[in-house]
Coordinates of C-alpha atoms and ligand atoms in Angstrom, one line a residue:
M227 CA 138.7 125.1 103.7
P228 CA 136.3 123.3 106.0
F229 CA 134.3 121.1 103.5
G230 CA 130.4 120.4 103.7
W231 CA 129.5 116.6 104.0
T232 CA 126.6 116.6 102.2
W233 CA 124.2 113.5 102.7
I234 CA 120.8 112.4 101.5
L235 CA 119.0 110.1 103.6
M236 CA 116.0 108.9 104.1
C237 CA 113.6 108.9 106.9
A238 CA 111.6 106.5 108.1
L239 CA 109.0 106.6 104.9
S240 CA 112.7 106.3 103.1
C241 CA 111.0 109.7 100.4
I242 CA 114.7 111.1 99.5
S243 CA 114.1 115.0 100.2
L244 CA 114.9 116.4 96.5
L245 CA 112.6 119.1 94.1
I246 CA 114.1 119.0 90.4
F247 CA 113.9 122.1 90.1
T248 CA 115.6 125.3 89.9
A249 CA 114.7 128.8 89.0
V250 CA 116.4 131.9 90.0
F251 CA 114.0 133.2 92.7
P252 CA 112.9 136.4 93.3
S253 CA 113.5 137.6 96.5
L254 CA 111.0 136.2 99.1
Q255 CA 107.5 139.3 99.9
Q256 CA 106.1 137.8 103.2
S257 CA 103.0 138.1 101.4
E258 CA 104.5 135.1 99.4
L259 CA 106.3 132.8 102.1
N260 CA 106.4 129.3 101.3
S261 CA 104.7 129.5 98.5
F262 CA 106.2 125.7 97.0
L263 CA 103.4 125.5 94.4
W264 CA 104.2 126.2 90.8
T265 CA 101.8 126.2 88.0
I266 CA 102.0 124.6 84.7
K267 CA 100.2 126.6 82.8
R268 CA 97.9 124.7 80.8
D269 CA 94.3 124.0 80.7
P270 CA 93.4 122.9 83.4
P271 CA 96.4 124.1 85.0
S272 CA 99.0 121.2 87.3
Y273 CA 101.0 121.5 89.7
F274 CA 104.3 121.4 91.4
F275 CA 104.1 121.2 95.7
G276 CA 106.6 121.0 97.4
T277 CA 106.0 119.1 100.3
I278 CA 108.5 117.6 103.8
H279 CA 108.9 115.1 106.1
V280 CA 108.2 116.1 109.0
P281 CA 104.5 115.2 110.9
Y282 CA 102.6 117.6 108.8
T283 CA 101.1 119.5 111.8
R284 CA 104.7 121.6 112.8
V285 CA 103.3 123.3 109.2
W286 CA 99.9 122.7 107.6
D287 CA 98.9 126.5 109.2
F288 CA 101.7 127.5 107.1
I289 CA 100.6 126.3 104.0
P290 CA 98.9 128.9 102.8
D291 CA 95.0 128.2 101.1
N292 CA 96.5 128.5 96.4
S293 CA 98.5 125.5 97.5
K294 CA 95.5 123.2 98.9
K295 CA 93.3 124.1 96.4
A296 CA 95.4 123.0 94.2
F297 CA 95.8 120.3 95.9
Q298 CA 91.4 119.8 96.0
Q299 CA 91.3 120.8 92.4
S300 CA 93.5 118.1 90.9
H301 CA 92.0 114.5 89.8
I302 CA 94.9 113.2 89.6
V303 CA 98.2 113.3 92.5
Y304 CA 101.2 111.5 91.4
F305 CA 104.1 111.2 95.1
E306 CA 107.3 109.9 94.5
L307 CA 106.5 107.0 96.0
D308 CA 103.6 105.8 97.0
L309 CA 103.1 105.4 100.2
T310 CA 99.7 104.1 101.0
D311 CA 100.4 101.2 99.6
P312 CA 102.1 97.7 101.9
Y313 CA 103.9 96.9 99.2
T314 CA 106.4 99.9 99.4
I315 CA 106.8 99.6 102.1
S316 CA 107.2 95.8 102.4
A317 CA 109.8 96.2 99.0
L318 CA 111.7 98.9 101.3
T319 CA 112.0 96.7 104.3
S320 CA 113.6 94.0 102.5
C321 CA 116.3 96.6 100.4
Q322 CA 116.8 97.1 103.2
L323 CA 118.5 93.7 104.5
L324 CA 122.0 91.8 103.7
P325 CA 121.8 88.6 102.0
Q326 CA 120.2 86.3 103.3
G327 CA 122.1 84.6 106.3
E328 CA 124.3 87.8 106.1
N329 CA 124.2 89.3 109.6
L330 CA 125.9 92.9 110.6
Q331 CA 128.3 91.1 112.9
D332 CA 129.8 89.2 110.0
V333 CA 130.4 92.0 107.9
L334 CA 131.2 94.8 110.1
P335 CA 134.4 95.2 111.5
R336 CA 133.8 94.1 115.1
D337 CA 135.3 98.1 116.8
I338 CA 131.7 99.5 114.5
Y339 CA 129.8 96.7 115.4
R340 CA 130.1 97.6 119.5
R341 CA 130.1 100.7 119.3
L342 CA 127.0 100.0 117.4
K343 CA 125.6 98.7 119.7
R344 CA 126.2 100.5 122.1
H345 CA 124.4 103.3 120.9
L346 CA 122.0 101.5 120.2
E347 CA 121.4 100.2 123.9
Y348 CA 121.5 104.0 124.5
V349 CA 118.9 105.2 122.3
K350 CA 116.4 102.1 124.0
L351 CA 117.3 103.5 127.6
M352 CA 116.5 106.8 126.6
M353 CA 113.6 106.2 124.8
P354 CA 111.2 105.9 127.2
S355 CA 112.5 110.2 128.1
W356 CA 112.1 111.5 124.9
M357 CA 109.1 110.6 124.5
T358 CA 106.7 113.5 124.6
P359 CA 103.3 112.5 127.3
D360 CA 102.0 114.2 124.1
Q361 CA 102.1 110.6 122.0
R362 CA 102.1 108.5 125.2
G363 CA 98.6 109.2 125.6
K364 CA 97.9 108.4 121.4
G365 CA 99.7 105.1 123.5
L366 CA 102.7 105.3 121.5
Y367 CA 104.9 103.4 123.7
A368 CA 109.0 103.5 123.3
D369 CA 109.2 99.8 123.2
Y370 CA 107.2 99.7 120.0
L371 CA 109.1 103.2 118.0
F372 CA 112.3 100.9 119.2
N373 CA 110.9 98.5 117.8
A374 CA 109.2 99.7 115.0
I375 CA 112.4 102.2 113.9
A376 CA 115.4 99.5 114.9
G377 CA 113.9 96.2 116.0
N378 CA 115.7 93.9 113.0
W379 CA 119.0 96.2 112.7
E380 CA 121.2 93.9 113.0
R381 CA 120.2 92.3 109.5
K382 CA 120.0 95.5 108.1
R383 CA 122.9 96.7 105.3
P384 CA 125.5 98.1 107.5
V385 CA 124.3 102.2 104.8
W386 CA 120.4 101.5 105.8
V387 CA 122.0 101.1 109.8
M388 CA 123.7 104.3 109.5
L389 CA 121.0 106.3 107.8
M390 CA 119.0 104.3 111.0
V391 CA 120.9 105.5 113.9
N392 CA 120.9 109.5 112.4
S393 CA 117.0 109.1 112.5
L394 CA 117.3 107.6 116.3
T395 CA 118.0 111.1 117.8
E396 CA 115.4 112.8 120.9
V397 CA 114.5 115.3 119.3
D398 CA 113.0 112.6 115.6
I399 CA 112.1 110.6 118.7
K400 CA 109.6 112.6 119.4
S401 CA 107.6 114.5 116.0
R402 CA 107.1 110.6 115.2
G403 CA 103.2 109.4 114.9
V404 CA 102.1 112.5 113.4
P405 CA 101.8 111.2 109.9
V406 CA 104.9 113.6 107.8
L407 CA 103.7 116.4 105.6
D408 CA 103.5 114.0 102.3
L409 CA 102.4 111.3 103.7
Y410 CA 99.1 113.2 104.8
L411 CA 98.8 114.9 101.7
A412 CA 99.1 111.1 100.3
Q413 CA 95.5 110.1 103.0
E414 CA 94.3 113.0 101.8
A415 CA 94.6 112.2 98.2
E416 CA 93.0 108.6 98.8
R417 CA 90.4 109.7 101.4
L418 CA 89.5 113.0 98.8
R419 CA 88.4 109.3 96.5
K420 CA 91.2 110.9 94.7
Q421 CA 93.4 109.3 91.2
T422 CA 96.5 108.8 92.9
G423 CA 100.7 107.7 91.8
A424 CA 103.8 107.5 92.0
V425 CA 106.8 108.3 89.3
E426 CA 109.4 105.8 91.1
K427 CA 109.9 103.1 91.9
V428 CA 111.6 101.5 95.4
E429 CA 114.1 99.9 93.8
E430 CA 115.1 103.4 91.9
Q431 CA 115.1 105.0 95.4
C432 CA 116.6 102.3 97.1
H433 CA 119.5 100.3 94.9
P434 CA 121.7 103.7 94.8
L435 CA 121.6 103.7 98.4
N436 CA 122.9 100.0 98.8
G437 CA 126.0 100.4 95.6
L438 CA 127.9 102.5 98.1
N439 CA 131.2 101.0 98.2
F440 CA 132.3 98.2 101.2
S441 CA 134.9 101.2 102.5
Q442 CA 132.9 104.4 101.9
V443 CA 129.7 103.3 103.9
I444 CA 132.2 102.1 107.1
F445 CA 134.2 105.3 107.2
A446 CA 130.1 107.2 107.2
L447 CA 129.0 104.8 109.5
N448 CA 132.6 105.6 111.3
Q449 CA 131.7 109.3 111.3
T450 CA 128.0 109.1 111.7
L451 CA 128.7 107.3 115.0
L452 CA 131.6 109.6 115.3
Q453 CA 128.4 112.0 115.2
Q454 CA 126.4 110.3 117.7
E455 CA 128.8 109.3 120.4
N456 CA 130.4 113.2 120.7
L457 CA 126.4 114.2 121.1
R458 CA 126.3 111.3 123.6
A459 CA 129.3 112.9 125.9
G460 CA 127.2 116.8 125.3
S461 CA 130.9 118.0 123.2
L462 CA 128.7 118.5 120.0
Q463 CA 125.5 119.5 119.0
I464 CA 124.0 118.3 116.3
P465 CA 124.6 122.1 114.1
Y466 CA 120.9 121.7 112.6
T467 CA 117.9 120.4 113.3
T468 CA 113.9 119.6 112.3
E469 CA 113.1 122.4 114.2
D470 CA 115.3 125.1 111.5
L471 CA 114.3 123.2 108.7
I472 CA 110.7 123.3 109.9
K473 CA 111.1 126.9 110.6
H474 CA 112.0 127.2 106.9
Y475 CA 110.0 126.0 105.1
N476 CA 106.9 128.2 107.3
C477 CA 108.4 130.9 106.4
G478 CA 108.9 130.0 102.7
D479 CA 112.5 129.7 102.6
L480 CA 114.4 128.0 99.8
N481 CA 117.7 129.2 100.5
S482 CA 118.0 127.1 103.8
I483 CA 116.3 124.4 102.8
I484 CA 118.7 122.3 101.5
F485 CA 119.4 119.3 101.8
N486 CA 123.0 119.5 103.2
H487 CA 121.6 121.2 106.2
D488 CA 118.5 118.9 106.6
T489 CA 120.1 116.8 109.6
S490 CA 117.3 115.3 111.0
Q491 CA 117.3 113.2 108.6
V492 CA 121.3 113.9 107.3
P493 CA 124.6 114.2 108.9
N494 CA 126.4 117.1 107.9
F495 CA 130.2 116.7 109.0
I496 CA 131.2 120.0 108.4
N497 CA 134.5 118.9 109.6
A498 CA 137.6 120.4 108.8
T499 CA 140.2 118.7 111.1
L500 CA 139.4 115.3 109.1
P501 CA 142.6 114.1 107.7
P502 CA 143.3 114.8 103.9
H503 CA 142.7 110.9 103.3
E504 CA 139.1 111.0 105.3
R505 CA 138.0 114.7 103.5
I506 CA 138.5 113.0 100.1
T507 CA 136.1 109.7 100.9
A508 CA 133.8 112.5 102.6
Q509 CA 134.2 113.9 99.1
E510 CA 133.8 110.8 97.1
I511 CA 130.7 109.7 98.8
D512 CA 129.2 113.7 98.5
N513 CA 129.7 112.9 94.2
Y514 CA 128.3 109.6 94.6
F515 CA 125.1 111.2 95.8
R516 CA 125.2 114.0 93.9
Q517 CA 124.9 111.6 90.3
E518 CA 123.2 108.5 91.9
L519 CA 120.4 111.3 93.8
I520 CA 120.3 113.8 92.7
Y521 CA 121.3 114.4 88.6
K522 CA 120.3 111.1 87.4
R523 CA 117.1 110.8 90.0
N524 CA 116.1 114.4 88.4
E525 CA 115.9 113.2 84.2
R526 CA 114.4 110.1 85.3
M527 CA 111.5 111.9 87.1
G528 CA 111.6 115.3 84.8
K529 CA 110.8 112.2 82.0
R530 CA 107.7 111.0 84.2
V531 CA 106.1 114.1 84.7
K532 CA 106.4 115.1 81.3
D533 CA 105.6 111.3 79.6
L534 CA 102.9 112.2 82.3
L535 CA 101.1 115.4 81.0
E536 CA 101.6 114.3 77.9
E537 CA 99.9 111.3 77.5
Y538 CA 96.6 112.5 79.7
P539 CA 96.5 116.6 78.3
D540 CA 92.9 116.9 79.4
K541 CA 94.2 115.8 84.0
S542 CA 94.8 118.3 86.6
F543 CA 98.0 116.5 88.0
F544 CA 99.4 117.6 91.8
F545 CA 102.9 117.2 92.1
A546 CA 103.8 116.1 95.9
F547 CA 107.9 116.0 95.6
G548 CA 109.7 116.5 99.1
A549 CA 111.2 120.0 98.8
G550 CA 115.5 119.6 99.0
I551 CA 116.3 122.1 96.9
Q552 CA 120.1 123.3 96.1
L553 CA 119.8 126.4 93.9
G554 CA 121.6 125.8 90.4
D555 CA 122.7 123.0 90.6
F556 CA 121.2 120.9 88.3
G557 CA 123.3 121.2 85.6
P558 CA 121.7 119.9 82.3
L559 CA 118.4 120.2 83.9
T560 CA 118.6 124.1 84.1
D561 CA 116.9 126.8 82.5
S562 CA 120.2 127.7 79.8
Q563 CA 118.6 131.2 80.7
P564 CA 118.7 131.7 84.2
N565 CA 119.1 135.4 84.2
L566 CA 114.6 135.2 83.8
P567 CA 113.6 135.1 87.0
H568 CA 110.7 132.7 87.9
R569 CA 111.4 130.2 85.9
V570 CA 111.9 126.8 86.4
V571 CA 112.3 124.2 83.8
V572 CA 112.8 120.4 84.4
V573 CA 113.0 118.0 81.0
G574 CA 111.2 120.5 78.8
I575 CA 108.9 121.5 80.6
R576 CA 107.5 124.9 82.3
W577 CA 107.2 125.2 86.2
R578 CA 106.2 128.4 86.6
R579 CA 106.1 129.8 90.4
R580 CA 102.6 130.6 92.2
M581 CA 102.6 134.3 92.9
M582 CA 99.9 134.5 95.4
Ligands
LIG814 C1 135.2 102.1 96.8 O1 135.1 103.3 96.0 C2 136.5 104.4 96.0 C3 136.1 105.8 94.4 O2 135.4 104.8 93.6 C4 137.8 103.6 95.7 O3 138.8 104.6 95.0 C5 138.2 102.2 96.4 O4 139.0 102.0 96.2 C6 136.6 101.5 96.8 N1 136.8 100.5 97.5 C7 136.4 99.1 97.5 C8 136.7 98.6 98.8 O5 136.4 99.2 96.3
LIG815 C1 137.1 105.2 112.4 O1 137.4 107.0 112.3 C2 138.6 107.5 113.4 C3 138.4 108.9 113.5 O2 138.5 109.5 112.0 C4 139.8 106.8 112.8 O3 140.7 107.1 113.7 C5 139.3 104.8 113.3 O4 140.0 104.3 112.5 C6 138.2 104.6 112.5 N1 137.6 103.3 113.0 C7 136.8 102.0 111.5 C8 137.2 100.5 111.8 O5 137.0 102.8 110.3
LIG816 C1 136.1 116.0 113.4 O1 137.2 115.2 113.3 C2 138.0 114.7 113.9 C3 138.5 113.6 113.6 O2 137.0 112.4 112.4 C4 136.9 114.1 115.8 O3 137.7 113.7 117.6 C5 135.9 115.6 116.5 O4 135.1 115.9 117.2 C6 135.3 116.1 115.0 N1 134.4 117.4 115.6 C7 133.0 117.5 115.1 C8 132.5 118.6 115.4 O5 132.7 116.7 115.0

């Protein structure tokens, strides 16, 4: 049986795409498309909105007015991380680095290091041809972009290099230069002088990834490089792309916005030809991420949301979190009565999907 290797990866600004809810959804009507908005019934109401980490211009027109109105009417907007805070960015950057004095060349097996280096040279060479006239018109240059993403790669921890390699594909490069939806919302919140906040600390997003052990990381990096090498050789097509993700998001297709299909940021090795011991490693990594990045995170974020709502009963909150959904897969957070439609429970909070 082929297995799906599930990854939750970090994008440029390291937002894990993840929603902290699950529910039994009714079949979607046309009019409900892309209604990634849930209402918490109280007075004034609060909202929960599923964002996506792609250029906002690709999805903005498809976001229904009720979501935009909810955003405008809310007093306080909460994100996973505060992406507009320079501290967030610098903390993320340093969390990704190897300990002082260490270098990837010292850490990685020779073969892996050599292939990594070769692949990055290839990317650097190809980058000018991957960029669009539009990007060039905005003054975005290939050298600059390459350095912004991959500069200092020799100092990064292997797991972060692996994530980086995954975001250095032609499709992803073409979408650089426009704020992603979550960042755009943060900028809008600032512009509208809303109070903003974040439910997570950088370390909480970063440390779990650093916690994969060495053999697991090497395995993941090796697989990622193999995939990229196959792509380069033209013998492999990426099974899911950012385009698919955007399409599904715009169609409000919850079932398809499952993080393990989000391969623009996520390598998804559905490969039954892996030898058994490698398959076991892939499964272990998958389990680890599930535990660390879904279950534990759900619980933590859910609790903070709940505390905020209780502390400020007269405020209207808008929680904008990444929309990666794993239906029926949230263990203790799942409603114990899953037969009720529209019902979402996050650690005791009932979210109701907003109908148009
Ligand atoms: C890494 O973790 C896996 C699964 O927990 C374990 O089997 C393996 O021995 C560990 N490897 C190292 C080098 O610690
Ligand atoms: C990388 O993966 C291939 C194929 O699974 C394997 O043959 C090779 O030994 C791996 N290399 C390293 C350094 O783990
Ligand atoms: C599956 O894995 C094998 C061995 O690692 C590799 O040779 C093959 O190219 C992979 N197939 C895909 C589609 O990645």
